[in-house]
Amino acid sequence: MYAAIDRYRDEAGRSPSTLAVATRLGLANTTFRRNFPDIVAEFAVAKTTAADSAVAADAFTALRKDNARLRLANQEHTEHLELATATHPTLKEMIGARRAAARTTASRPAADWGRKGTSWGRR
């Protein structure tokens, strides 16, 4: 049994399907599945693992491309903003004030929204 699987793997260069192995052995696909469930389970695991790793690799590649694209766009927007603020002194003051306010707001601890006595979070 395993010799037929190994031969197919060597010839095809990939893991065989249950139908291919059943055909090689002269069995119907259903008969093969009923009589050798452990081998069928091995094929299913191998197929799922290969598919999952391919999907993960594709997703990771897509994320890297998106990240590079977004970094480039962010850099371009920053350059445009710096150019705009350099030519407009009032705009430069407004942006400086907003940045200072953002730093002040970011340094405050988060509010406890689930405290007892709030209108929506009674415990």
Short mmCIF file of N, CA and C in Angstrom, two decimals:
data_model
loop_
_atom_site.label_atom_id
_atom_site.label_comp_id
_atom_site.label_asym_id
_atom_site.label_seq_id
_atom_site.Cartn_x
_atom_site.Cartn_y
_atom_site.Cartn_z
N MET A 1 0.83 -1.19 0.00
CA MET A 1 0.00 0.00 0.00
C MET A 1 0.88 1.26 0.00
N TYR A 2 1.75 1.33 1.00
CA TYR A 2 2.60 2.51 1.08
C TYR A 2 3.60 2.59 -0.07
N ALA A 3 3.94 1.42 -0.64
CA ALA A 3 4.83 1.41 -1.80
C ALA A 3 4.17 2.09 -2.99
N ALA A 4 2.86 1.85 -3.17
CA ALA A 4 2.13 2.48 -4.27
C ALA A 4 2.06 4.00 -4.07
N ILE A 5 1.88 4.40 -2.83
CA ILE A 5 1.82 5.83 -2.53
C ILE A 5 3.17 6.49 -2.79
N ASP A 6 4.24 5.82 -2.36
CA ASP A 6 5.58 6.35 -2.59
C ASP A 6 5.93 6.43 -4.07
N ARG A 7 5.54 5.41 -4.83
CA ARG A 7 5.79 5.43 -6.28
C ARG A 7 5.06 6.60 -6.95
N TYR A 8 3.79 6.79 -6.57
CA TYR A 8 3.02 7.89 -7.15
C TYR A 8 3.67 9.23 -6.79
N ARG A 9 4.09 9.37 -5.53
CA ARG A 9 4.72 10.61 -5.07
C ARG A 9 6.00 10.88 -5.86
N ASP A 10 6.78 9.83 -6.13
CA ASP A 10 8.02 9.98 -6.91
C ASP A 10 7.72 10.36 -8.35
N GLU A 11 6.69 9.74 -8.93
CA GLU A 11 6.36 10.01 -10.33
C GLU A 11 5.73 11.39 -10.52
N ALA A 12 4.78 11.72 -9.66
CA ALA A 12 4.04 12.96 -9.81
C ALA A 12 4.77 14.15 -9.20
N GLY A 13 5.61 13.90 -8.22
CA GLY A 13 6.31 14.99 -7.56
C GLY A 13 5.47 15.72 -6.54
N ARG A 14 4.35 15.13 -6.16
CA ARG A 14 3.49 15.73 -5.14
C ARG A 14 2.76 14.61 -4.40
N SER A 15 2.08 14.98 -3.35
CA SER A 15 1.34 14.00 -2.57
C SER A 15 0.12 13.53 -3.37
N PRO A 16 -0.14 12.23 -3.39
CA PRO A 16 -1.25 11.73 -4.21
C PRO A 16 -2.60 11.98 -3.56
N SER A 17 -3.62 11.95 -4.37
CA SER A 17 -4.98 12.04 -3.86
C SER A 17 -5.50 10.64 -3.56
N THR A 18 -6.56 10.55 -2.78
CA THR A 18 -7.11 9.24 -2.47
C THR A 18 -7.62 8.55 -3.73
N LEU A 19 -8.19 9.30 -4.64
CA LEU A 19 -8.69 8.73 -5.88
C LEU A 19 -7.54 8.15 -6.72
N ALA A 20 -6.42 8.85 -6.78
CA ALA A 20 -5.28 8.36 -7.56
C ALA A 20 -4.74 7.07 -6.97
N VAL A 21 -4.63 6.99 -5.65
CA VAL A 21 -4.12 5.78 -5.02
C VAL A 21 -5.11 4.63 -5.21
N ALA A 22 -6.40 4.90 -5.02
CA ALA A 22 -7.41 3.86 -5.20
C ALA A 22 -7.39 3.32 -6.63
N THR A 23 -7.24 4.21 -7.60
CA THR A 23 -7.19 3.79 -9.00
C THR A 23 -5.95 2.93 -9.25
N ARG A 24 -4.82 3.33 -8.69
CA ARG A 24 -3.58 2.55 -8.84
C ARG A 24 -3.72 1.14 -8.28
N LEU A 25 -4.47 1.03 -7.19
CA LEU A 25 -4.64 -0.27 -6.54
C LEU A 25 -5.78 -1.08 -7.15
N GLY A 26 -6.53 -0.48 -8.07
CA GLY A 26 -7.64 -1.19 -8.71
C GLY A 26 -8.88 -1.24 -7.83
N LEU A 27 -9.02 -0.26 -6.93
CA LEU A 27 -10.17 -0.21 -6.03
C LEU A 27 -11.04 0.99 -6.37
N ALA A 28 -12.31 0.89 -6.01
CA ALA A 28 -13.19 2.05 -6.12
C ALA A 28 -12.79 3.03 -5.01
N ASN A 29 -13.02 4.29 -5.26
CA ASN A 29 -12.65 5.32 -4.29
C ASN A 29 -13.34 5.08 -2.95
N THR A 30 -14.63 4.75 -2.99
CA THR A 30 -15.39 4.52 -1.75
C THR A 30 -14.84 3.31 -1.00
N THR A 31 -14.52 2.25 -1.71
CA THR A 31 -13.96 1.05 -1.07
C THR A 31 -12.63 1.39 -0.40
N PHE A 32 -11.79 2.14 -1.08
CA PHE A 32 -10.51 2.55 -0.51
C PHE A 32 -10.72 3.37 0.75
N ARG A 33 -11.65 4.31 0.71
CA ARG A 33 -11.92 5.17 1.87
C ARG A 33 -12.44 4.37 3.06
N ARG A 34 -13.30 3.38 2.80
CA ARG A 34 -13.87 2.57 3.88
C ARG A 34 -12.82 1.65 4.51
N ASN A 35 -11.97 1.07 3.69
CA ASN A 35 -11.03 0.08 4.19
C ASN A 35 -9.72 0.66 4.73
N PHE A 36 -9.39 1.88 4.32
CA PHE A 36 -8.13 2.50 4.75
C PHE A 36 -8.37 3.93 5.25
N PRO A 37 -9.18 4.10 6.30
CA PRO A 37 -9.48 5.46 6.78
C PRO A 37 -8.26 6.18 7.33
N ASP A 38 -7.30 5.43 7.87
CA ASP A 38 -6.11 6.08 8.43
C ASP A 38 -5.26 6.73 7.33
N ILE A 39 -5.15 6.08 6.20
CA ILE A 39 -4.39 6.66 5.08
C ILE A 39 -5.12 7.87 4.51
N VAL A 40 -6.44 7.76 4.40
CA VAL A 40 -7.25 8.89 3.91
C VAL A 40 -7.10 10.08 4.86
N ALA A 41 -7.07 9.82 6.16
CA ALA A 41 -6.89 10.91 7.14
C ALA A 41 -5.52 11.56 6.98
N GLU A 42 -4.49 10.76 6.71
CA GLU A 42 -3.15 11.31 6.48
C GLU A 42 -3.14 12.24 5.27
N PHE A 43 -3.83 11.81 4.19
CA PHE A 43 -3.91 12.66 3.00
C PHE A 43 -4.61 13.97 3.30
N ALA A 44 -5.68 13.89 4.09
CA ALA A 44 -6.44 15.11 4.42
C ALA A 44 -5.59 16.08 5.23
N VAL A 45 -4.85 15.56 6.19
CA VAL A 45 -3.99 16.41 7.02
C VAL A 45 -2.90 17.05 6.17
N ALA A 46 -2.27 16.26 5.30
CA ALA A 46 -1.21 16.79 4.44
C ALA A 46 -1.73 17.86 3.51
N LYS A 47 -2.92 17.65 2.96
CA LYS A 47 -3.51 18.63 2.04
C LYS A 47 -3.86 19.92 2.77
N THR A 48 -4.47 19.80 3.96
CA THR A 48 -4.86 20.98 4.74
C THR A 48 -3.63 21.77 5.18
N THR A 49 -2.60 21.07 5.63
CA THR A 49 -1.39 21.74 6.08
C THR A 49 -0.73 22.51 4.94
N ALA A 50 -0.65 21.88 3.78
CA ALA A 50 -0.04 22.55 2.63
C ALA A 50 -0.86 23.76 2.21
N ALA A 51 -2.18 23.63 2.20
CA ALA A 51 -3.04 24.75 1.81
C ALA A 51 -2.95 25.89 2.82
N ASP A 52 -2.95 25.54 4.12
CA ASP A 52 -2.86 26.58 5.15
C ASP A 52 -1.55 27.35 5.07
N SER A 53 -0.45 26.64 4.84
CA SER A 53 0.84 27.33 4.77
C SER A 53 0.92 28.21 3.53
N ALA A 54 0.32 27.77 2.42
CA ALA A 54 0.31 28.59 1.20
C ALA A 54 -0.53 29.84 1.41
N VAL A 55 -1.68 29.70 2.05
CA VAL A 55 -2.54 30.86 2.32
C VAL A 55 -1.84 31.83 3.27
N ALA A 56 -1.19 31.29 4.30
CA ALA A 56 -0.48 32.15 5.25
C ALA A 56 0.66 32.90 4.57
N ALA A 57 1.38 32.22 3.69
CA ALA A 57 2.48 32.87 2.97
C ALA A 57 1.94 33.98 2.07
N ASP A 58 0.83 33.70 1.38
CA ASP A 58 0.23 34.72 0.52
C ASP A 58 -0.25 35.91 1.34
N ALA A 59 -0.87 35.64 2.47
CA ALA A 59 -1.36 36.72 3.33
C ALA A 59 -0.21 37.56 3.86
N PHE A 60 0.88 36.90 4.25
CA PHE A 60 2.04 37.63 4.77
C PHE A 60 2.65 38.50 3.68
N THR A 61 2.76 37.96 2.47
CA THR A 61 3.30 38.74 1.35
C THR A 61 2.41 39.94 1.06
N ALA A 62 1.10 39.73 1.08
CA ALA A 62 0.17 40.84 0.84
C ALA A 62 0.30 41.90 1.93
N LEU A 63 0.44 41.48 3.18
CA LEU A 63 0.60 42.44 4.27
C LEU A 63 1.89 43.24 4.13
N ARG A 64 2.97 42.58 3.73
CA ARG A 64 4.23 43.30 3.53
C ARG A 64 4.10 44.33 2.42
N LYS A 65 3.43 43.97 1.32
CA LYS A 65 3.24 44.92 0.22
C LYS A 65 2.37 46.09 0.67
N ASP A 66 1.29 45.80 1.40
CA ASP A 66 0.42 46.86 1.91
C ASP A 66 1.19 47.78 2.86
N ASN A 67 1.99 47.18 3.73
CA ASN A 67 2.77 47.97 4.68
C ASN A 67 3.73 48.90 3.96
N ALA A 68 4.43 48.39 2.94
CA ALA A 68 5.37 49.22 2.19
C ALA A 68 4.63 50.36 1.47
N ARG A 69 3.47 50.01 0.89
CA ARG A 69 2.69 51.03 0.18
C ARG A 69 2.20 52.11 1.14
N LEU A 70 1.72 51.70 2.31
CA LEU A 70 1.22 52.67 3.28
C LEU A 70 2.34 53.54 3.86
N ARG A 71 3.50 52.94 4.08
CA ARG A 71 4.64 53.74 4.56
C ARG A 71 5.04 54.81 3.54
N LEU A 72 5.05 54.42 2.27
CA LEU A 72 5.40 55.37 1.22
C LEU A 72 4.35 56.49 1.14
N ALA A 73 3.08 56.12 1.21
CA ALA A 73 2.02 57.13 1.17
C ALA A 73 2.12 58.06 2.38
N ASN A 74 2.40 57.50 3.55
CA ASN A 74 2.54 58.31 4.76
C ASN A 74 3.71 59.29 4.62
N GLN A 75 4.81 58.81 4.07
CA GLN A 75 5.97 59.68 3.87
C GLN A 75 5.63 60.82 2.90
N GLU A 76 4.93 60.50 1.82
CA GLU A 76 4.54 61.54 0.86
C GLU A 76 3.61 62.56 1.49
N HIS A 77 2.64 62.08 2.29
CA HIS A 77 1.71 63.01 2.95
C HIS A 77 2.43 63.89 3.96
N THR A 78 3.40 63.32 4.66
CA THR A 78 4.18 64.11 5.61
C THR A 78 4.97 65.20 4.90
N GLU A 79 5.56 64.84 3.77
CA GLU A 79 6.31 65.84 3.00
C GLU A 79 5.39 66.95 2.50
N HIS A 80 4.20 66.59 2.03
CA HIS A 80 3.24 67.61 1.55
C HIS A 80 2.79 68.50 2.70
N LEU A 81 2.57 67.90 3.86
CA LEU A 81 2.16 68.69 5.02
C LEU A 81 3.26 69.65 5.45
N GLU A 82 4.50 69.18 5.43
CA GLU A 82 5.62 70.05 5.80
C GLU A 82 5.76 71.20 4.80
N LEU A 83 5.55 70.92 3.54
CA LEU A 83 5.62 71.96 2.52
C LEU A 83 4.50 72.98 2.73
N ALA A 84 3.30 72.49 3.02
CA ALA A 84 2.17 73.40 3.24
C ALA A 84 2.38 74.26 4.48
N THR A 85 2.90 73.68 5.54
CA THR A 85 3.10 74.47 6.77
C THR A 85 4.25 75.45 6.61
N ALA A 86 5.22 75.13 5.77
CA ALA A 86 6.34 76.05 5.57
C ALA A 86 5.88 77.30 4.83
N THR A 87 4.88 77.18 3.98
CA THR A 87 4.42 78.33 3.20
C THR A 87 3.32 79.10 3.90
N HIS A 88 2.69 78.53 4.94
CA HIS A 88 1.59 79.21 5.64
C HIS A 88 1.89 79.24 7.14
N PRO A 89 2.37 80.37 7.66
CA PRO A 89 2.74 80.44 9.08
C PRO A 89 1.56 80.17 10.02
N THR A 90 0.35 80.62 9.68
CA THR A 90 -0.81 80.41 10.55
C THR A 90 -1.12 78.92 10.64
N LEU A 91 -1.05 78.24 9.52
CA LEU A 91 -1.29 76.81 9.50
C LEU A 91 -0.24 76.07 10.33
N LYS A 92 0.98 76.54 10.28
CA LYS A 92 2.06 75.92 11.06
C LYS A 92 1.77 76.04 12.55
N GLU A 93 1.27 77.19 12.99
CA GLU A 93 0.93 77.38 14.40
C GLU A 93 -0.22 76.47 14.83
N MET A 94 -1.24 76.34 13.96
CA MET A 94 -2.38 75.50 14.29
C MET A 94 -1.96 74.03 14.43
N ILE A 95 -1.13 73.56 13.52
CA ILE A 95 -0.69 72.17 13.57
C ILE A 95 0.18 71.93 14.80
N GLY A 96 1.03 72.90 15.13
CA GLY A 96 1.85 72.77 16.34
C GLY A 96 0.98 72.69 17.59
N ALA A 97 -0.08 73.49 17.65
CA ALA A 97 -0.97 73.46 18.80
C ALA A 97 -1.70 72.12 18.89
N ARG A 98 -2.15 71.59 17.75
CA ARG A 98 -2.84 70.30 17.76
C ARG A 98 -1.91 69.16 18.16
N ARG A 99 -0.67 69.22 17.71
CA ARG A 99 0.28 68.18 18.10
C ARG A 99 0.54 68.22 19.60
N ALA A 100 0.66 69.43 20.15
CA ALA A 100 0.87 69.57 21.59
C ALA A 100 -0.33 69.04 22.37
N ALA A 101 -1.53 69.34 21.88
CA ALA A 101 -2.74 68.84 22.53
C ALA A 101 -2.83 67.32 22.44
N ALA A 102 -2.42 66.76 21.31
CA ALA A 102 -2.46 65.31 21.14
C ALA A 102 -1.48 64.63 22.09
N ARG A 103 -0.31 65.24 22.28
CA ARG A 103 0.66 64.67 23.22
C ARG A 103 0.13 64.72 24.64
N THR A 104 -0.55 65.78 25.00
CA THR A 104 -1.11 65.92 26.35
C THR A 104 -2.21 64.90 26.56
N THR A 105 -3.08 64.74 25.57
CA THR A 105 -4.19 63.79 25.67
C THR A 105 -3.68 62.36 25.73
N ALA A 106 -2.66 62.03 24.97
CA ALA A 106 -2.13 60.68 24.92
C ALA A 106 -1.44 60.30 26.23
N SER A 107 -0.97 61.27 26.99
CA SER A 107 -0.25 60.95 28.22
C SER A 107 -1.19 60.73 29.40
N ARG A 108 -2.47 61.07 29.27
CA ARG A 108 -3.42 60.86 30.36
C ARG A 108 -3.82 59.39 30.44
N PRO A 109 -4.09 58.87 31.66
CA PRO A 109 -4.53 57.47 31.77
C PRO A 109 -5.94 57.32 31.19
N ALA A 110 -6.24 56.13 30.74
CA ALA A 110 -7.56 55.86 30.17
C ALA A 110 -8.62 55.91 31.25
N ALA A 111 -9.81 56.36 30.89
CA ALA A 111 -10.92 56.44 31.83
C ALA A 111 -11.47 55.04 32.10
N ASP A 112 -12.00 54.83 33.29
CA ASP A 112 -12.60 53.56 33.64
C ASP A 112 -14.08 53.65 33.30
N TRP A 113 -14.44 53.23 32.11
CA TRP A 113 -15.82 53.38 31.64
C TRP A 113 -16.76 52.37 32.27
N GLY A 114 -16.25 51.32 32.86
CA GLY A 114 -17.12 50.31 33.43
C GLY A 114 -17.35 50.46 34.92
N ARG A 115 -17.05 51.65 35.46
CA ARG A 115 -17.19 51.88 36.89
C ARG A 115 -18.65 51.82 37.32
N LYS A 116 -18.84 51.44 38.57
CA LYS A 116 -20.18 51.40 39.13
C LYS A 116 -20.77 52.81 39.14
N GLY A 117 -22.04 52.89 38.82
CA GLY A 117 -22.70 54.18 38.86
C GLY A 117 -22.76 54.89 37.53
N THR A 118 -22.12 54.34 36.49
CA THR A 118 -22.24 54.97 35.18
C THR A 118 -23.61 54.63 34.62
N SER A 119 -24.04 55.39 33.64
CA SER A 119 -25.39 55.20 33.12
C SER A 119 -25.56 53.86 32.40
N TRP A 120 -24.48 53.29 31.89
CA TRP A 120 -24.63 52.06 31.10
C TRP A 120 -23.91 50.87 31.69
N GLY A 121 -23.03 51.08 32.67
CA GLY A 121 -22.18 49.99 33.13
C GLY A 121 -22.42 49.60 34.58
N ARG A 122 -23.67 49.59 35.06
CA ARG A 122 -23.94 49.23 36.45
C ARG A 122 -23.53 47.78 36.71
N ARG A 123 -22.83 47.58 37.82
CA ARG A 123 -22.39 46.22 38.18
C ARG A 123 -23.06 45.78 39.45
#
